[in-house]
Short mmCIF file of C-alpha atoms and ligand atoms in Angstrom, two decimals:
data_model
loop_
_atom_site.label_atom_id
_atom_site.label_comp_id
_atom_site.label_asym_id
_atom_site.label_seq_id
_atom_site.Cartn_x
_atom_site.Cartn_y
_atom_site.Cartn_z
CA UNK A 106 85.62 116.17 73.06
CA UNK A 107 85.81 113.35 75.63
CA UNK A 108 88.61 113.64 78.19
CA UNK A 109 90.14 110.28 79.07
CA UNK A 110 92.47 108.71 81.58
CA UNK A 111 93.90 105.26 80.87
CA UNK A 112 94.93 103.03 83.77
CA UNK A 113 97.44 100.55 82.30
CA UNK A 114 98.25 102.51 79.13
CA UNK A 115 101.34 100.43 78.25
CA UNK A 116 99.45 97.13 78.13
CA UNK A 117 97.74 95.44 75.23
CA UNK A 118 94.36 97.15 75.88
CA UNK A 119 96.04 100.46 76.79
CA UNK A 120 98.00 100.58 73.51
CA UNK A 121 94.92 99.69 71.43
CA UNK A 122 92.95 102.41 73.24
CA UNK A 123 95.62 104.97 72.37
CA UNK A 124 95.46 103.88 68.71
CA UNK A 125 91.75 104.79 68.69
CA UNK A 126 92.48 108.09 70.42
CA UNK A 127 95.23 108.87 67.89
CA UNK A 128 92.83 108.17 65.03
CA UNK A 129 90.19 110.57 66.44
CA UNK A 130 91.98 113.63 67.84
CA UNK A 131 88.77 115.63 67.34
CA UNK A 132 86.83 113.34 69.71
CA UNK A 133 89.20 112.21 72.47
CA UNK A 134 91.84 113.89 74.58
CA UNK A 135 94.19 112.19 77.05
CA UNK A 136 94.32 113.74 80.53
CA UNK A 137 96.09 110.98 82.45
CA UNK A 138 98.08 107.79 81.87
CA UNK A 139 99.35 105.14 84.29
CA UNK A 140 101.67 102.18 83.88
CA UNK A 141 103.52 99.47 85.77
CA UNK A 142 107.18 99.03 84.80
CA UNK A 143 107.40 99.85 81.07
CA UNK A 144 108.81 103.35 81.57
CA UNK A 145 110.26 103.77 78.05
CA UNK A 146 106.94 103.09 76.36
CA UNK A 147 105.18 105.35 78.86
CA UNK A 148 107.62 108.17 78.05
CA UNK A 149 106.92 107.73 74.32
CA UNK A 150 103.18 107.87 75.02
CA UNK A 151 103.64 111.08 77.05
CA UNK A 152 105.46 112.65 74.09
CA UNK A 153 102.72 111.64 71.69
CA UNK A 154 99.60 112.40 73.77
CA UNK A 155 100.70 115.21 76.15
CA UNK A 156 98.77 114.10 79.25
CA UNK A 157 98.64 116.52 82.15
CA UNK A 158 99.34 113.86 84.78
CA UNK A 159 101.03 110.44 84.70
CA UNK A 160 101.52 107.78 87.37
CA UNK A 161 103.86 104.82 87.64
CA UNK A 162 103.10 101.92 89.98
CA UNK A 163 106.39 102.25 91.87
CA UNK A 164 107.60 105.52 93.37
CA UNK A 165 111.23 104.53 92.68
CA UNK A 166 110.51 104.72 88.92
CA UNK A 167 109.45 108.40 89.09
CA UNK A 168 112.96 109.95 88.74
CA UNK A 169 113.75 107.84 85.66
CA UNK A 170 110.50 108.86 83.97
CA UNK A 171 111.15 112.50 84.92
CA UNK A 172 114.56 112.32 83.22
CA UNK A 173 113.02 110.81 80.08
CA UNK A 174 110.39 113.59 80.03
CA UNK A 175 112.53 116.53 81.07
CA UNK A 176 111.30 119.82 79.68
CA UNK A 177 107.78 118.49 79.20
CA UNK A 178 104.75 119.96 80.92
CA UNK A 179 103.54 116.87 82.76
CA UNK A 180 103.08 116.03 86.43
CA UNK A 181 104.65 112.67 87.28
CA UNK A 182 103.54 110.81 90.39
CA UNK A 183 104.09 107.30 91.76
CA UNK A 184 102.74 104.54 93.99
CA UNK A 185 99.12 103.84 94.85
CA UNK A 186 98.51 107.49 95.82
CA UNK A 187 99.85 108.52 92.42
CA UNK A 188 97.56 106.04 90.65
CA UNK A 189 94.61 107.42 92.63
CA UNK A 190 95.54 111.04 91.88
CA UNK A 191 95.72 110.24 88.16
CA UNK A 192 92.52 108.17 88.17
CA UNK A 193 90.63 111.08 89.75
CA UNK A 194 92.15 113.98 87.72
CA UNK A 195 89.52 116.68 87.64
CA UNK A 196 89.04 117.14 83.88
CA UNK A 197 88.74 113.39 83.20
CA UNK A 198 85.27 112.25 82.17
CA UNK A 199 85.99 108.60 81.48
CA UNK A 200 88.57 106.23 82.91
CA UNK A 201 89.66 103.20 80.89
CA UNK A 202 90.37 100.50 83.50
CA UNK A 203 93.04 98.39 81.76
CA UNK A 204 95.38 97.35 84.56
CA UNK A 205 95.71 93.58 84.84
CA UNK A 206 94.59 91.81 88.01
CA UNK A 207 93.43 92.95 91.44
CA UNK A 208 96.01 95.78 91.29
CA UNK A 209 93.33 97.78 89.43
CA UNK A 210 90.83 97.69 92.32
CA UNK A 211 91.90 100.75 94.28
CA UNK A 212 92.48 103.27 91.45
CA UNK A 213 89.28 102.20 89.67
CA UNK A 214 87.25 102.50 92.88
CA UNK A 215 88.73 105.99 93.37
CA UNK A 216 87.72 106.96 89.81
CA UNK A 217 84.12 105.85 90.41
CA UNK A 218 83.93 107.76 93.70
CA UNK A 219 85.19 110.84 91.83
CA UNK A 220 82.26 110.48 89.39
CA UNK A 221 84.16 109.19 86.35
CA UNK A 222 82.48 106.91 83.81
CA UNK A 223 84.33 103.62 83.42
CA UNK A 224 85.31 101.63 80.33
CA UNK A 225 86.10 98.31 81.95
CA UNK A 226 88.69 95.85 80.62
CA UNK A 227 90.07 94.91 84.05
CA UNK A 228 87.61 92.02 84.66
CA UNK A 229 89.35 90.93 87.88
CA UNK A 230 87.72 93.97 89.53
CA UNK A 231 84.22 92.54 89.09
CA UNK A 232 85.41 89.03 89.95
CA UNK A 233 86.89 90.08 93.27
CA UNK A 234 84.43 92.78 94.30
CA UNK A 235 81.48 92.71 91.91
CA UNK A 236 78.76 93.53 94.43
CA UNK A 237 80.71 96.46 95.90
CA UNK A 238 81.58 97.89 92.47
CA UNK A 239 78.05 97.65 91.10
CA UNK A 240 76.82 99.37 94.27
CA UNK A 241 79.44 102.15 93.90
CA UNK A 242 78.51 102.61 90.24
CA UNK A 243 74.90 103.17 91.15
CA UNK A 244 75.60 105.32 94.24
CA UNK A 245 77.83 107.69 92.26
CA UNK A 246 75.58 107.63 89.19
CA UNK A 247 78.40 106.82 86.77
CA UNK A 248 78.19 104.74 83.58
CA UNK A 249 79.99 101.43 83.17
CA UNK A 250 80.83 100.26 79.64
CA UNK A 251 82.27 96.79 79.01
CA UNK A 252 85.47 96.49 76.97
CA UNK A 253 85.82 92.71 77.15
CA UNK A 254 84.75 91.58 73.67
CA UNK A 255 82.13 89.08 74.88
CA UNK A 256 80.57 91.58 77.26
CA UNK A 257 80.56 94.28 74.63
CA UNK A 258 78.75 91.82 72.34
CA UNK A 259 76.17 91.10 75.07
CA UNK A 260 75.81 94.82 75.81
CA UNK A 261 75.13 95.43 72.10
CA UNK A 262 72.72 92.47 71.91
CA UNK A 263 70.78 93.78 74.92
CA UNK A 264 70.23 97.27 73.63
CA UNK A 265 66.55 98.14 73.28
CA UNK A 266 65.42 95.04 75.18
CA UNK A 267 63.92 94.46 78.60
CA UNK A 268 65.92 92.58 81.22
CA UNK A 269 62.94 90.40 82.12
CA UNK A 270 62.72 89.14 78.52
CA UNK A 271 66.19 87.55 78.62
CA UNK A 272 66.18 83.79 78.92
CA UNK A 273 69.91 83.19 78.54
CA UNK A 274 73.23 84.92 78.03
CA UNK A 275 75.62 82.83 75.96
CA UNK A 276 79.31 83.70 76.14
CA UNK A 277 81.48 82.35 73.37
CA UNK A 278 85.02 81.11 73.99
CA UNK A 279 87.74 80.29 71.50
CA UNK A 280 88.87 77.36 73.66
CA UNK A 281 92.46 78.62 73.52
CA UNK A 282 95.54 76.81 72.21
CA UNK A 283 94.75 73.49 73.97
CA UNK A 284 91.20 73.02 72.74
CA UNK A 285 92.23 69.88 70.84
CA UNK A 286 95.04 68.72 73.12
CA UNK A 287 94.04 65.54 75.01
CA UNK A 288 93.96 65.90 78.81
CA UNK A 289 96.80 63.39 79.28
CA UNK A 290 99.11 65.59 77.19
CA UNK A 291 98.34 68.84 79.05
CA UNK A 292 100.83 68.10 81.84
CA UNK A 293 103.70 68.44 79.38
CA UNK A 294 102.76 71.69 77.61
CA UNK A 295 105.26 74.55 77.82
CA UNK A 296 104.89 78.28 78.51
CA UNK A 297 105.53 78.88 74.82
CA UNK A 298 102.71 76.51 73.82
CA UNK A 299 100.35 78.23 76.27
CA UNK A 300 101.24 81.73 75.05
CA UNK A 301 100.45 80.79 71.47
CA UNK A 302 96.79 81.90 71.30
CA UNK A 303 95.08 81.02 68.00
CA UNK A 304 93.00 84.21 67.52
CA UNK A 305 93.89 87.02 69.92
CA UNK A 306 97.10 88.85 70.78
CA UNK A 307 96.89 89.94 74.44
CA UNK A 308 98.89 90.43 77.65
CA UNK A 309 100.58 87.34 79.10
CA UNK A 310 98.30 86.81 82.08
CA UNK A 311 95.05 86.78 80.10
CA UNK A 312 96.70 84.59 77.42
CA UNK A 313 97.47 81.93 80.06
CA UNK A 314 93.95 82.41 81.48
CA UNK A 315 92.65 81.65 77.98
CA UNK A 316 94.74 78.48 77.80
CA UNK A 317 93.37 77.21 81.15
CA UNK A 318 89.95 78.69 80.29
CA UNK A 319 89.98 80.49 83.65
CA UNK A 320 89.45 83.55 81.47
CA UNK A 321 85.97 82.28 80.60
CA UNK A 322 85.32 81.49 84.26
CA UNK A 323 86.26 85.08 85.15
CA UNK A 324 84.04 86.31 82.30
CA UNK A 325 81.01 84.37 83.53
CA UNK A 326 81.39 86.12 86.90
CA UNK A 327 81.95 89.43 85.08
CA UNK A 328 78.72 88.92 83.10
CA UNK A 329 76.84 87.94 86.26
CA UNK A 330 77.61 91.36 87.79
CA UNK A 331 77.52 93.53 84.66
CA UNK A 332 74.14 92.28 83.48
CA UNK A 333 72.63 91.34 86.84
CA UNK A 334 72.12 87.78 85.55
CA UNK A 335 71.88 84.66 87.71
CA UNK A 336 74.69 82.16 87.03
CA UNK A 337 72.22 79.49 85.82
CA UNK A 338 71.21 81.85 83.00
CA UNK A 339 74.80 82.19 81.73
CA UNK A 340 76.07 79.53 79.32
CA UNK A 341 79.35 79.03 77.51
CA UNK A 342 79.69 77.92 73.90
CA UNK A 343 83.10 77.05 72.51
CA UNK A 344 83.42 78.79 69.14
CA UNK A 345 86.99 78.31 67.89
CA UNK A 346 86.77 80.88 65.08
CA UNK A 347 86.07 83.88 67.43
CA UNK A 348 83.78 85.55 64.89
CA UNK A 349 80.57 85.59 66.92
CA UNK A 350 81.54 87.40 70.12
CA UNK A 351 78.55 86.37 72.32
CA UNK A 352 74.76 86.34 72.20
CA UNK A 353 71.55 86.78 74.13
CA UNK A 354 68.57 84.43 73.92
CA UNK A 355 65.12 85.92 74.61
CA UNK A 356 61.93 84.34 75.93
CA UNK A 357 60.40 84.25 72.42
CA UNK A 358 63.24 81.99 71.22
CA UNK A 359 65.04 84.74 69.27
CA UNK A 360 68.80 84.96 69.66
CA UNK A 361 70.64 88.25 69.06
CA UNK A 362 74.41 88.16 68.57
CA UNK A 363 77.24 90.50 67.61
CA UNK A 364 79.79 89.40 65.02
CA UNK A 365 83.02 90.87 63.73
CA UNK A 366 86.68 90.34 62.89
CA UNK A 367 88.41 89.56 66.20
CA UNK A 368 90.12 92.84 67.15
CA UNK A 369 89.87 94.49 70.59
CA UNK A 370 89.78 97.93 68.97
CA UNK A 371 86.08 97.33 68.16
CA UNK A 372 84.79 96.86 71.74
CA UNK A 373 87.22 99.53 73.02
CA UNK A 374 85.95 102.07 70.48
CA UNK A 375 82.33 101.30 71.31
CA UNK A 376 82.95 101.82 75.04
CA UNK A 377 84.66 105.16 74.30
CA UNK A 378 82.15 106.53 71.82
CA UNK A 379 78.83 104.99 72.97
CA UNK A 380 76.13 105.48 71.74
CA UNK A 381 77.88 106.62 68.57
CA UNK A 382 80.26 104.49 66.51
CA UNK A 383 83.64 105.56 65.16
CA UNK A 384 85.94 104.16 62.49
CA UNK A 385 88.50 101.66 63.82
CA UNK A 386 90.31 100.59 60.66
CA UNK A 387 89.24 96.99 61.35
CA UNK A 388 88.68 94.82 58.29
CA UNK A 389 84.87 94.48 58.01
CA UNK A 390 83.53 90.97 58.34
CA UNK A 391 82.70 89.25 55.04
CA UNK A 392 80.78 86.13 55.99
CA UNK A 393 81.05 84.77 52.44
CA UNK A 394 84.78 84.29 53.07
CA UNK A 395 84.33 82.68 56.49
CA UNK A 396 83.16 79.11 56.36
CA UNK A 397 82.50 76.54 59.06
CA UNK A 398 81.55 78.55 62.13
CA UNK A 399 81.16 75.93 64.87
CA UNK A 400 79.78 75.90 68.41
CA UNK A 401 79.91 73.26 71.13
CA UNK A 402 79.86 72.78 74.91
CA UNK A 403 83.09 73.12 76.92
CA UNK A 404 84.76 70.09 78.53
CA UNK A 405 84.58 70.95 82.25
CA UNK A 406 86.74 68.00 83.24
CA UNK A 407 89.61 69.04 81.03
CA UNK A 408 89.29 72.75 81.83
CA UNK A 409 88.92 72.49 85.61
CA UNK A 410 89.32 76.25 86.10
CA UNK A 411 85.87 76.72 84.57
CA UNK A 412 84.22 74.54 87.23
CA UNK A 413 86.24 76.32 89.91
CA UNK A 414 84.83 79.68 88.79
CA UNK A 415 81.24 78.35 89.01
CA UNK A 416 82.04 76.92 92.45
CA UNK A 417 83.56 80.23 93.61
CA UNK A 418 80.47 82.26 92.80
CA UNK A 419 78.19 79.63 94.40
CA UNK A 420 80.18 79.77 97.65
CA UNK A 421 80.02 83.52 97.29
CA UNK A 422 81.47 86.79 98.65
CA UNK A 423 85.16 86.24 99.48
CA UNK A 424 85.60 83.00 97.48
CA UNK A 425 85.87 84.59 94.00
CA UNK A 426 88.46 87.07 95.36
CA UNK A 427 90.48 84.20 96.82
CA UNK A 428 90.15 82.20 93.59
CA UNK A 429 91.31 85.21 91.57
CA UNK A 430 94.30 85.81 93.85
CA UNK A 431 95.33 82.14 93.68
CA UNK A 432 95.00 82.26 89.90
CA UNK A 433 97.26 85.33 89.67
CA UNK A 434 99.91 83.59 91.79
CA UNK A 435 99.64 80.28 89.91
CA UNK A 436 99.82 81.95 86.49
CA UNK A 437 102.91 83.89 87.57
CA UNK A 438 104.53 80.66 88.83
CA UNK A 439 103.73 78.92 85.53
CA UNK A 440 105.11 81.83 83.47
CA UNK A 441 108.31 81.71 85.53
CA UNK A 442 108.64 77.97 84.87
CA UNK A 443 108.18 76.97 88.52
CA UNK A 444 105.06 74.82 88.05
CA UNK A 445 103.47 72.78 85.28
CA UNK A 446 100.33 73.76 83.38
CA UNK A 447 97.96 71.42 85.24
CA UNK A 448 99.26 72.64 88.59
CA UNK A 449 97.62 76.01 87.95
CA UNK A 450 94.15 74.54 88.58
CA UNK A 451 95.53 72.39 91.39
CA UNK A 452 96.89 75.42 93.28
CA UNK A 453 93.65 77.37 92.83
CA UNK A 454 91.53 74.45 94.00
CA UNK A 455 93.69 73.75 97.08
CA UNK A 456 93.63 77.46 97.99
CA UNK A 457 89.83 77.49 97.69
CA UNK A 458 89.58 74.29 99.76
CA UNK A 459 91.56 75.99 102.53
CA UNK A 460 89.24 79.04 102.52
CA UNK A 461 85.98 79.53 104.36
CA UNK A 462 83.92 82.05 102.37
CA UNK A 463 82.87 85.12 104.34
CA UNK A 464 81.11 88.42 103.62
CA UNK A 465 83.02 91.38 102.18
CA UNK A 466 81.82 94.83 103.20
CA UNK A 467 84.54 97.11 101.84
CA UNK A 468 87.42 97.30 99.36
CA UNK A 469 89.79 96.94 102.36
CA UNK A 470 88.17 93.61 103.18
CA UNK A 471 88.47 92.53 99.54
CA UNK A 472 92.18 93.41 99.60
CA UNK A 473 92.54 91.40 102.78
CA UNK A 474 90.92 88.32 101.20
CA UNK A 475 93.11 88.89 98.13
CA UNK A 476 96.25 88.94 100.30
CA UNK A 477 95.15 85.81 102.14
CA UNK A 478 94.60 84.06 98.78
CA UNK A 479 98.05 85.11 97.53
CA UNK A 480 99.89 83.97 100.66
CA UNK A 481 98.07 80.65 100.77
CA UNK A 482 98.56 79.99 97.04
CA UNK A 483 102.30 80.76 97.36
CA UNK A 484 102.66 78.27 100.22
CA UNK A 485 100.75 75.60 98.29
CA UNK A 486 102.82 76.25 95.18
CA UNK A 487 106.07 75.88 97.19
CA UNK A 488 104.86 72.62 98.69
CA UNK A 489 103.96 71.29 95.24
CA UNK A 490 107.37 72.02 93.78
CA UNK A 491 109.50 70.81 96.73
P1 NAD B 152 98.87 93.77 79.92
O1 NAD B 152 99.67 92.92 80.83
O2 NAD B 152 99.24 93.84 78.49
O3 NAD B 152 98.84 95.27 80.49
C1 NAD B 152 98.57 95.56 81.83
C2 NAD B 152 98.80 97.04 82.14
O4 NAD B 152 98.68 97.22 83.56
C3 NAD B 152 100.19 97.54 81.77
O5 NAD B 152 100.13 98.90 81.44
C4 NAD B 152 100.96 97.37 83.07
O6 NAD B 152 102.09 98.21 83.15
C5 NAD B 152 99.91 97.75 84.08
N1 NAD B 152 100.14 97.12 85.39
C6 NAD B 152 100.46 95.82 85.64
N2 NAD B 152 100.59 95.60 86.96
C7 NAD B 152 100.33 96.79 87.57
C8 NAD B 152 100.33 97.22 88.93
N3 NAD B 152 100.60 96.37 89.94
N4 NAD B 152 100.02 98.50 89.19
C9 NAD B 152 99.76 99.38 88.19
N5 NAD B 152 99.77 99.03 86.89
C10 NAD B 152 100.06 97.76 86.58
O7 NAD B 152 97.35 93.30 80.09
P2 NAD B 152 96.16 93.40 79.00
O8 NAD B 152 96.17 92.19 78.16
O9 NAD B 152 96.14 94.73 78.37
O10 NAD B 152 94.91 93.24 79.97
C11 NAD B 152 94.45 94.27 80.82
C12 NAD B 152 93.11 93.87 81.40
O11 NAD B 152 92.16 93.79 80.34
C13 NAD B 152 93.11 92.48 82.07
O12 NAD B 152 92.26 92.50 83.16
C14 NAD B 152 92.55 91.58 81.00
O13 NAD B 152 91.88 90.46 81.53
C15 NAD B 152 91.56 92.50 80.30
N6 NAD B 152 91.30 92.15 78.90
C16 NAD B 152 92.31 92.15 78.01
C17 NAD B 152 92.06 91.80 76.69
C18 NAD B 152 93.17 91.83 75.66
O14 NAD B 152 92.90 91.61 74.49
N7 NAD B 152 94.41 92.08 76.02
C19 NAD B 152 90.77 91.45 76.29
C20 NAD B 152 89.75 91.49 77.24
C21 NAD B 152 90.02 91.85 78.55
MG1 MG B 153 87.02 88.29 76.62
#
């Protein structure tokens, strides 16, 4: 029986994780859950999974959740301290990091320091503080399993192979809803157009990141840290059908890939049950019914966020954290209708231009760079819209 805590249980990844848990009550037990503002869904999850401890992001939401759960045997806590207490709950063996954005940094770091294995969906953690997290993982001797579908595919394609035999890691990307939209039409696309992802149903922030392709930029940085791979060994192939989830090329010219119906329950289940596999209910892939799998290079001029991500990692240390913060602010502004689609990349680039990269020695310093990036991006966004 594996005892789990889910950070971000009300999100897209959190809900899919709980579906796997519900399907395998003999294998997994929920110890802790945390959520942002969706208190009703969290209350329903508490009733279904009986966690011992639950945290909400804001302390002011605690009384409402307590009312919804009155008579139930659950400890309800709030704020960052509450998230940390839940992330480090004693019985928990594995923490599923599924908060969106840099907000996941502190509770996930606390979980690692408390010796919990991590199933990582929250890619922004490795983008903002990859070197610190990989160091913490090794210092505390915990295991880190990727949940992101591409990274799970790479993880599976690497099994049984030597690191020094890898010649390239190739991440696939669907290309998002604007793959075939000409650059000169991108300025006019709406929030609705951008939220209409062709293959995946996900939270809003990552769906916009997929439309700008910043998601793939974040994933290249994520792969760089997870697999200790230099950036020049990580390539991107656009693969609009999202059937082949990523691949590894070896020095002998062989390429090993993982394929499957696009459904996040597959990589989530593998992270939870590794090295075993469990049923997910996903329709198995029948390649005789799938025709025309295609692969091509991304257009870096059209998807500027991709080039920005490569630039951020080249400039190093604090620059990816600042880029990530600016992206979070710009995506929020776009979702709220305050800026146009192409201004997302513009805000990120201007924020990066205004930043001088410096070393980061602690999570506090990462949070400081993150705050600086947010403040600067907000100012730039205001200037753009005035
Ligand atoms: P989501 O927006 O659906 O859910 C986010 C969760 O985090 C929710 O439970 C929310 O309440 C919680 N949360 C948000 N802000 C918070 C805060 N400040 N403090 C505490 N909790 C907070 O997002 P998602 O799509 O599930 O994505 C989660 C993470 O997984 C992201 O980093 C994303 O990039 C990554 N990811 C998602 C998918 C997917 O299919 N959805 C695939 C790969 C990777
Ligand atoms: Mg992905």
